[in-house]
Amino acid sequence: MEKTLKQQPINLIKVVLFGPESTGKTTLSGQLARHYNTVWTPEYAREYLQDKWNNERKTCEQSDLIPIAKGQIGLENELAKKADKVLICDTDLLETKVYSEEYYGGFVDPKLDEAAVENSYDMYFLTYIDTPWEEDDLRDRPEQRLEMFQAFENALKKYNRPYVLLKGDKETRLRKAVAVIDELLSKKENLYSFSDTLTDVDMHFMHQSPDAPNYDL
């Protein structure tokens, strides 16, 4: 597998928010990160494609998918070093692969295809479409939400990924996700914790200095 598409080894619980656009993934990512006092990996494609739209008035093209995938894994690998036992991922390369298949007639770059299948996570949270559609510059296909949801669920089943379906309001989804993560935490030992790498001097600086670095990113 190409190195820039490969996860770096680290002993963390990694969970993925997975599903169609406008189904609450980013909101829940932030909620979970706050609950576990850890970090979450944003969706690199959002910033990449928003910049492309702002600068060129162009939407996503096939040629964008590998740069997006590399940016996503780069973010994940970097933020994993700042996580505390759990890393919340707003997306993963399997999601990028599904979008590629759905938008480009089944096409997936072989490098993306390999990385999407080989990279692994402890749990996927599949977000259902019972949330209001929120339009922006990048989102499209509001009339095909069920079709897209089915494509995502089919991918999880095809590649035998562990997943839990999340429905309902924000509080309901959060409670269910927390219960699942707590169970995962109870079964895995010696998890990496960024806070354990800090020295007493670091901790003193963080609490005393108004200009302390933001370790929560």
Tab-separated table of N, CA, C and O in Angstrom, residues 21-115:
chain	number	residue	atom	x	y	z
A	21	GLU	N	-24.155	12.660	3.179
A	21	GLU	CA	-24.039	14.057	3.568
A	21	GLU	C	-25.217	14.478	4.444
A	21	GLU	O	-26.323	13.959	4.322
A	22	SER	N	-24.947	15.438	5.293
A	22	SER	CA	-25.983	16.087	6.102
A	22	SER	C	-26.738	15.099	6.990
A	22	SER	O	-27.958	15.154	7.101
A	23	THR	N	-25.988	14.186	7.614
A	23	THR	CA	-26.615	13.233	8.541
A	23	THR	C	-26.019	13.333	9.945
A	23	THR	O	-26.108	12.387	10.725
A	24	GLY	N	-25.412	14.468	10.270
A	24	GLY	CA	-24.988	14.727	11.637
A	24	GLY	C	-23.637	14.178	12.038
A	24	GLY	O	-23.319	14.147	13.232
A	25	LYS	N	-22.803	13.788	11.084
A	25	LYS	CA	-21.513	13.173	11.430
A	25	LYS	C	-20.587	14.157	12.145
A	25	LYS	O	-19.965	13.822	13.152
A	26	THR	N	-20.480	15.369	11.612
A	26	THR	CA	-19.558	16.337	12.198
A	26	THR	C	-20.022	16.773	13.586
A	26	THR	O	-19.214	16.897	14.519
A	27	THR	N	-21.312	16.991	13.729
A	27	THR	CA	-21.850	17.360	15.040
A	27	THR	C	-21.533	16.295	16.077
A	27	THR	O	-21.051	16.592	17.180
A	28	LEU	N	-21.778	15.044	15.734
A	28	LEU	CA	-21.532	13.954	16.675
A	28	LEU	C	-20.037	13.768	16.936
A	28	LEU	O	-19.634	13.441	18.058
A	29	SER	N	-19.215	13.991	15.931
A	29	SER	CA	-17.765	13.896	16.130
A	29	SER	C	-17.310	14.845	17.230
A	29	SER	O	-16.550	14.476	18.131
A	30	GLY	N	-17.780	16.086	17.163
A	30	GLY	CA	-17.420	17.064	18.178
A	30	GLY	C	-17.942	16.699	19.553
A	30	GLY	O	-17.244	16.849	20.562
A	31	GLN	N	-19.179	16.201	19.606
A	31	GLN	CA	-19.763	15.786	20.887
A	31	GLN	C	-18.950	14.663	21.527
A	31	GLN	O	-18.676	14.683	22.729
A	32	LEU	N	-18.586	13.682	20.724
A	32	LEU	CA	-17.830	12.537	21.253
A	32	LEU	C	-16.426	12.952	21.693
A	32	LEU	O	-15.924	12.479	22.719
A	33	ALA	N	-15.793	13.820	20.927
A	33	ALA	CA	-14.459	14.278	21.312
A	33	ALA	C	-14.508	15.011	22.654
A	33	ALA	O	-13.637	14.811	23.511
A	34	ARG	N	-15.520	15.835	22.850
A	34	ARG	CA	-15.652	16.537	24.128
A	34	ARG	C	-15.931	15.549	25.256
A	34	ARG	O	-15.381	15.670	26.358
A	35	HIS	N	-16.775	14.572	24.994
A	35	HIS	CA	-17.135	13.599	26.029
A	35	HIS	C	-15.905	12.834	26.510
A	35	HIS	O	-15.765	12.577	27.718
A	36	TYR	N	-15.031	12.457	25.587
A	36	TYR	CA	-13.864	11.651	25.938
A	36	TYR	C	-12.586	12.474	26.094
A	36	TYR	O	-11.505	11.903	26.243
A	37	ASN	N	-12.730	13.787	26.059
A	37	ASN	CA	-11.582	14.681	26.224
A	37	ASN	C	-10.452	14.290	25.272
A	37	ASN	O	-9.297	14.132	25.658
A	38	THR	N	-10.807	14.130	24.027
A	38	THR	CA	-9.849	13.718	23.010
A	38	THR	C	-10.005	14.602	21.784
A	38	THR	O	-10.643	15.667	21.852
A	39	VAL	N	-9.427	14.192	20.681
A	39	VAL	CA	-9.504	14.966	19.440
A	39	VAL	C	-10.332	14.213	18.405
A	39	VAL	O	-10.567	13.011	18.534
A	40	TRP	N	-10.762	14.930	17.384
A	40	TRP	CA	-11.469	14.274	16.288
A	40	TRP	C	-10.868	14.748	14.969
A	40	TRP	O	-10.371	15.854	14.853
A	41	THR	N	-10.899	13.843	13.996
A	41	THR	CA	-10.326	14.113	12.682
A	41	THR	C	-11.400	14.655	11.752
A	41	THR	O	-12.350	13.950	11.429
A	42	PRO	N	-11.277	15.901	11.326
A	42	PRO	CA	-12.296	16.463	10.429
A	42	PRO	C	-12.220	15.854	9.030
A	42	PRO	O	-11.263	15.147	8.688
A	43	GLU	N	-13.209	16.164	8.243
A	43	GLU	CA	-13.265	15.666	6.867
A	43	GLU	C	-12.418	16.567	5.978
A	43	GLU	O	-12.809	17.700	5.680
A	44	TYR	N	-11.280	16.070	5.557
A	44	TYR	CA	-10.348	16.863	4.751
A	44	TYR	C	-10.996	17.345	3.458
A	44	TYR	O	-10.726	18.457	2.987
A	45	ALA	N	-11.874	16.541	2.891
A	45	ALA	CA	-12.505	16.894	1.614
A	45	ALA	C	-13.293	18.189	1.698
A	45	ALA	O	-13.396	18.920	0.699
A	46	ARG	N	-13.859	18.491	2.872
A	46	ARG	CA	-14.669	19.706	2.989
A	46	ARG	C	-13.823	20.946	2.701
A	46	ARG	O	-14.197	21.798	1.883
A	47	GLU	N	-12.687	21.052	3.368
A	47	GLU	CA	-11.828	22.221	3.167
A	47	GLU	C	-11.239	22.226	1.753
A	47	GLU	O	-11.205	23.271	1.083
A	48	TYR	N	-10.781	21.056	1.309
A	48	TYR	CA	-10.172	20.938	-0.020
A	48	TYR	C	-11.160	21.366	-1.115
A	48	TYR	O	-10.827	22.170	-1.993
A	49	LEU	N	-12.370	20.844	-1.050
A	49	LEU	CA	-13.352	21.119	-2.102
A	49	LEU	C	-13.969	22.512	-1.969
A	49	LEU	O	-14.339	23.123	-2.982
A	50	GLN	N	-14.075	23.022	-0.745
A	50	GLN	CA	-14.559	24.388	-0.589
A	50	GLN	C	-13.577	25.373	-1.193
A	50	GLN	O	-13.959	26.333	-1.874
A	51	ASP	N	-12.274	25.132	-0.966
A	51	ASP	CA	-11.247	25.982	-1.574
A	51	ASP	C	-11.314	25.896	-3.099
A	51	ASP	O	-11.179	26.920	-3.791
A	52	LYS	N	-11.518	24.709	-3.617
A	52	LYS	CA	-11.614	24.543	-5.072
A	52	LYS	C	-12.816	25.304	-5.627
A	52	LYS	O	-12.720	25.975	-6.659
A	53	TRP	N	-13.933	25.222	-4.917
A	53	TRP	CA	-15.140	25.932	-5.360
A	53	TRP	C	-14.927	27.447	-5.291
A	53	TRP	O	-15.278	28.182	-6.211
A	54	ASN	N	-14.344	27.903	-4.183
A	54	ASN	CA	-14.127	29.343	-4.023
A	54	ASN	C	-13.183	29.899	-5.073
A	54	ASN	O	-13.378	31.015	-5.572
A	55	ASN	N	-12.155	29.124	-5.406
A	55	ASN	CA	-11.118	29.617	-6.314
A	55	ASN	C	-11.401	29.351	-7.785
A	55	ASN	O	-10.992	30.130	-8.653
A	56	GLU	N	-12.085	28.229	-8.075
A	56	GLU	CA	-12.269	27.824	-9.467
A	56	GLU	C	-13.721	27.648	-9.883
A	56	GLU	O	-14.011	27.443	-11.062
A	57	ARG	N	-14.623	27.706	-8.898
A	57	ARG	CA	-16.041	27.414	-9.156
A	57	ARG	C	-16.214	26.040	-9.803
A	57	ARG	O	-17.004	25.836	-10.719
A	58	LYS	N	-15.428	25.075	-9.294
A	58	LYS	CA	-15.506	23.697	-9.766
A	58	LYS	C	-15.804	22.780	-8.588
A	58	LYS	O	-15.364	23.023	-7.470
A	59	THR	N	-16.553	21.709	-8.875
A	59	THR	CA	-16.841	20.705	-7.858
A	59	THR	C	-15.850	19.547	-7.989
A	59	THR	O	-14.931	19.588	-8.797
A	60	CYS	N	-16.050	18.518	-7.208
A	60	CYS	CA	-15.108	17.404	-7.145
A	60	CYS	C	-15.002	16.673	-8.486
A	60	CYS	O	-16.002	16.409	-9.154
A	61	GLU	N	-13.771	16.343	-8.870
A	61	GLU	CA	-13.478	15.567	-10.069
A	61	GLU	C	-12.693	14.321	-9.668
A	61	GLU	O	-12.142	14.242	-8.561
A	62	GLN	N	-12.633	13.346	-10.557
A	62	GLN	CA	-11.912	12.116	-10.260
A	62	GLN	C	-10.484	12.390	-9.811
A	62	GLN	O	-9.969	11.732	-8.901
A	63	SER	N	-9.848	13.359	-10.424
A	63	SER	CA	-8.449	13.655	-10.121
A	63	SER	C	-8.256	14.197	-8.706
A	63	SER	O	-7.124	14.244	-8.204
A	64	ASP	N	-9.337	14.609	-8.049
A	64	ASP	CA	-9.241	15.134	-6.682
A	64	ASP	C	-9.208	14.032	-5.627
A	64	ASP	O	-8.838	14.287	-4.475
A	65	LEU	N	-9.621	12.824	-5.977
A	65	LEU	CA	-9.864	11.810	-4.959
A	65	LEU	C	-8.589	11.333	-4.254
A	65	LEU	O	-8.595	11.114	-3.041
A	66	ILE	N	-7.509	11.156	-4.976
A	66	ILE	CA	-6.264	10.722	-4.329
A	66	ILE	C	-5.694	11.832	-3.440
A	66	ILE	O	-5.309	11.552	-2.284
A	67	PRO	N	-5.635	13.092	-3.895
A	67	PRO	CA	-5.205	14.149	-2.969
A	67	PRO	C	-6.076	14.246	-1.721
A	67	PRO	O	-5.571	14.460	-0.614
A	68	ILE	N	-7.380	14.050	-1.873
A	68	ILE	CA	-8.284	14.069	-0.722
A	68	ILE	C	-7.968	12.907	0.217
A	68	ILE	O	-7.895	13.069	1.438
A	69	ALA	N	-7.780	11.729	-0.360
A	69	ALA	CA	-7.491	10.547	0.457
A	69	ALA	C	-6.175	10.717	1.218
A	69	ALA	O	-6.085	10.396	2.411
A	70	LYS	N	-5.153	11.233	0.550
A	70	LYS	CA	-3.864	11.451	1.215
A	70	LYS	C	-3.993	12.490	2.324
A	70	LYS	O	-3.416	12.333	3.415
A	71	GLY	N	-4.757	13.549	2.060
A	71	GLY	CA	-4.966	14.564	3.080
A	71	GLY	C	-5.706	14.019	4.284
A	71	GLY	O	-5.395	14.369	5.436
A	72	GLN	N	-6.677	13.141	4.039
A	72	GLN	CA	-7.457	12.563	5.134
A	72	GLN	C	-6.590	11.687	6.032
A	72	GLN	O	-6.636	11.792	7.259
A	73	ILE	N	-5.811	10.814	5.435
A	73	ILE	CA	-4.956	9.939	6.234
A	73	ILE	C	-3.851	10.736	6.921
A	73	ILE	O	-3.465	10.432	8.063
A	74	GLY	N	-3.357	11.772	6.260
A	74	GLY	CA	-2.369	12.634	6.902
A	74	GLY	C	-2.918	13.276	8.167
A	74	GLY	O	-2.244	13.319	9.207
A	75	LEU	N	-4.149	13.769	8.083
A	75	LEU	CA	-4.810	14.342	9.266
A	75	LEU	C	-4.983	13.290	10.354
A	75	LEU	O	-4.707	13.541	11.536
A	76	GLU	N	-5.468	12.120	9.963
A	76	GLU	CA	-5.706	11.062	10.943
A	76	GLU	C	-4.414	10.670	11.659
A	76	GLU	O	-4.395	10.564	12.893
A	77	ASN	N	-3.350	10.477	10.912
A	77	ASN	CA	-2.091	10.063	11.518
A	77	ASN	C	-1.529	11.138	12.446
A	77	ASN	O	-0.958	10.828	13.502
A	78	GLU	N	-1.686	12.397	12.059
A	78	GLU	CA	-1.161	13.478	12.890
A	78	GLU	C	-1.994	13.648	14.164
A	78	GLU	O	-1.443	13.788	15.268
A	79	LEU	N	-3.299	13.633	14.032
A	79	LEU	CA	-4.157	13.845	15.197
A	79	LEU	C	-4.174	12.640	16.131
A	79	LEU	O	-4.423	12.791	17.333
A	80	ALA	N	-3.901	11.454	15.610
A	80	ALA	CA	-3.827	10.269	16.475
A	80	ALA	C	-2.792	10.467	17.576
A	80	ALA	O	-2.962	9.986	18.704
A	81	LYS	N	-1.732	11.206	17.277
A	81	LYS	CA	-0.672	11.453	18.263
A	81	LYS	C	-1.143	12.363	19.392
A	81	LYS	O	-0.500	12.449	20.429
A	82	LYS	N	-2.257	13.071	19.188
A	82	LYS	CA	-2.770	13.993	20.193
A	82	LYS	C	-4.052	13.469	20.841
A	82	LYS	O	-4.725	14.203	21.584
A	83	ALA	N	-4.393	12.217	20.560
A	83	ALA	CA	-5.622	11.632	21.094
A	83	ALA	C	-5.397	11.037	22.480
A	83	ALA	O	-4.265	10.729	22.854
A	84	ASP	N	-6.476	10.878	23.204
A	84	ASP	CA	-6.443	10.218	24.507
A	84	ASP	C	-7.339	8.984	24.448
A	84	ASP	O	-8.559	9.083	24.604
A	85	LYS	N	-6.729	7.876	24.150
A	85	LYS	CA	-7.362	6.554	24.129
A	85	LYS	C	-8.358	6.352	22.983
A	85	LYS	O	-8.510	5.241	22.482
A	86	VAL	N	-9.056	7.410	22.574
A	86	VAL	CA	-10.050	7.305	21.513
A	86	VAL	C	-9.785	8.369	20.460
A	86	VAL	O	-9.528	9.530	20.794
A	87	LEU	N	-9.837	7.967	19.189
A	87	LEU	CA	-9.784	8.936	18.091
A	87	LEU	C	-11.102	8.867	17.339
A	87	LEU	O	-11.506	7.797	16.868
A	88	ILE	N	-11.768	10.007	17.226
A	88	ILE	CA	-13.033	10.096	16.497
A	88	ILE	C	-12.739	10.560	15.080
A	88	ILE	O	-12.150	11.628	14.881
A	89	CYS	N	-13.141	9.779	14.092
A	89	CYS	CA	-12.881	10.118	12.686
A	89	CYS	C	-14.184	10.491	11.992
A	89	CYS	O	-15.115	9.682	11.924
A	90	ASP	N	-14.238	11.713	11.483
A	90	ASP	CA	-15.452	12.191	10.818
A	90	ASP	C	-15.709	11.457	9.507
A	90	ASP	O	-16.813	11.504	8.972
A	91	THR	N	-14.694	10.785	8.986
A	91	THR	CA	-14.834	9.998	7.764
A	91	THR	C	-13.627	9.078	7.644
A	91	THR	O	-12.717	9.128	8.467
A	92	ASP	N	-13.600	8.251	6.611
A	92	ASP	CA	-12.424	7.421	6.324
A	92	ASP	C	-12.347	7.180	4.825
A	92	ASP	O	-13.172	7.696	4.057
A	93	LEU	N	-11.380	6.401	4.404
A	93	LEU	CA	-11.191	6.197	2.964
A	93	LEU	C	-12.247	5.283	2.359
A	93	LEU	O	-12.485	5.328	1.149
A	94	LEU	N	-12.899	4.466	3.174
A	94	LEU	CA	-13.993	3.654	2.645
A	94	LEU	C	-15.139	4.558	2.197
A	94	LEU	O	-15.789	4.290	1.192
A	95	GLU	N	-15.357	5.633	2.933
A	95	GLU	CA	-16.383	6.589	2.520
A	95	GLU	C	-15.997	7.255	1.202
A	95	GLU	O	-16.841	7.422	0.305
A	96	THR	N	-14.732	7.619	1.064
A	96	THR	CA	-14.252	8.202	-0.196
A	96	THR	C	-14.434	7.214	-1.345
A	96	THR	O	-14.825	7.597	-2.452
A	97	LYS	N	-14.166	5.966	-1.079
A	97	LYS	CA	-14.348	4.915	-2.095
A	97	LYS	C	-15.818	4.807	-2.517
A	97	LYS	O	-16.125	4.693	-3.713
A	98	VAL	N	-16.725	4.852	-1.562
A	98	VAL	CA	-18.162	4.772	-1.888
A	98	VAL	C	-18.578	5.955	-2.760
A	98	VAL	O	-19.272	5.786	-3.772
A	99	TYR	N	-18.136	7.151	-2.390
A	99	TYR	CA	-18.475	8.319	-3.210
A	99	TYR	C	-17.907	8.179	-4.623
A	99	TYR	O	-18.576	8.527	-5.608
A	100	SER	N	-16.693	7.677	-4.724
A	100	SER	CA	-16.094	7.482	-6.040
A	100	SER	C	-16.947	6.537	-6.890
A	100	SER	O	-17.238	6.811	-8.058
A	101	GLU	N	-17.358	5.439	-6.296
A	101	GLU	CA	-18.182	4.462	-7.020
A	101	GLU	C	-19.515	5.054	-7.449
A	101	GLU	O	-19.986	4.824	-8.577
A	102	GLU	N	-20.134	5.817	-6.547
A	102	GLU	CA	-21.474	6.346	-6.825
A	102	GLU	C	-21.469	7.510	-7.806
A	102	GLU	O	-22.413	7.667	-8.586
A	103	TYR	N	-20.420	8.309	-7.778
A	103	TYR	CA	-20.394	9.512	-8.614
A	103	TYR	C	-19.686	9.309	-9.950
A	103	TYR	O	-19.898	10.079	-10.883
A	104	TYR	N	-18.835	8.293	-10.039
A	104	TYR	CA	-18.027	8.128	-11.246
A	104	TYR	C	-18.214	6.749	-11.871
A	104	TYR	O	-17.260	6.107	-12.310
A	105	GLY	N	-19.446	6.296	-11.887
A	105	GLY	CA	-19.802	5.087	-12.616
A	105	GLY	C	-19.083	3.842	-12.168
A	105	GLY	O	-18.749	2.983	-12.995
A	106	GLY	N	-18.819	3.723	-10.875
A	106	GLY	CA	-18.148	2.544	-10.347
A	106	GLY	C	-16.642	2.645	-10.311
A	106	GLY	O	-15.969	1.737	-9.813
A	107	PHE	N	-16.078	3.752	-10.814
A	107	PHE	CA	-14.618	3.913	-10.851
A	107	PHE	C	-14.060	4.158	-9.451
A	107	PHE	O	-14.583	4.968	-8.686
A	108	VAL	N	-12.973	3.453	-9.134
A	108	VAL	CA	-12.180	3.726	-7.933
A	108	VAL	C	-10.717	3.563	-8.308
A	108	VAL	O	-10.320	2.525	-8.848
A	109	ASP	N	-9.908	4.565	-8.010
A	109	ASP	CA	-8.468	4.449	-8.254
A	109	ASP	C	-7.942	3.235	-7.479
A	109	ASP	O	-8.273	3.053	-6.299
A	110	PRO	N	-7.138	2.387	-8.104
A	110	PRO	CA	-6.639	1.180	-7.419
A	110	PRO	C	-5.940	1.470	-6.095
A	110	PRO	O	-6.048	0.684	-5.147
A	111	LYS	N	-5.211	2.590	-6.008
A	111	LYS	CA	-4.514	2.933	-4.761
A	111	LYS	C	-5.515	3.261	-3.653
A	111	LYS	O	-5.329	2.854	-2.497
A	112	LEU	N	-6.569	3.979	-4.002
A	112	LEU	CA	-7.621	4.286	-3.036
A	112	LEU	C	-8.366	3.024	-2.643
A	112	LEU	O	-8.658	2.805	-1.458
A	113	ASP	N	-8.640	2.187	-3.618
A	113	ASP	CA	-9.362	0.944	-3.366
A	113	ASP	C	-8.612	0.069	-2.359
A	113	ASP	O	-9.183	-0.436	-1.386
A	114	GLU	N	-7.315	-0.080	-2.556
A	114	GLU	CA	-6.507	-0.913	-1.666
A	114	GLU	C	-6.466	-0.339	-0.255
A	114	GLU	O	-6.656	-1.060	0.737
A	115	ALA	N	-6.218	0.972	-0.153
A	115	ALA	CA	-6.103	1.594	1.162
A	115	ALA	C	-7.432	1.565	1.910
A	115	ALA	O	-7.465	1.337	3.122
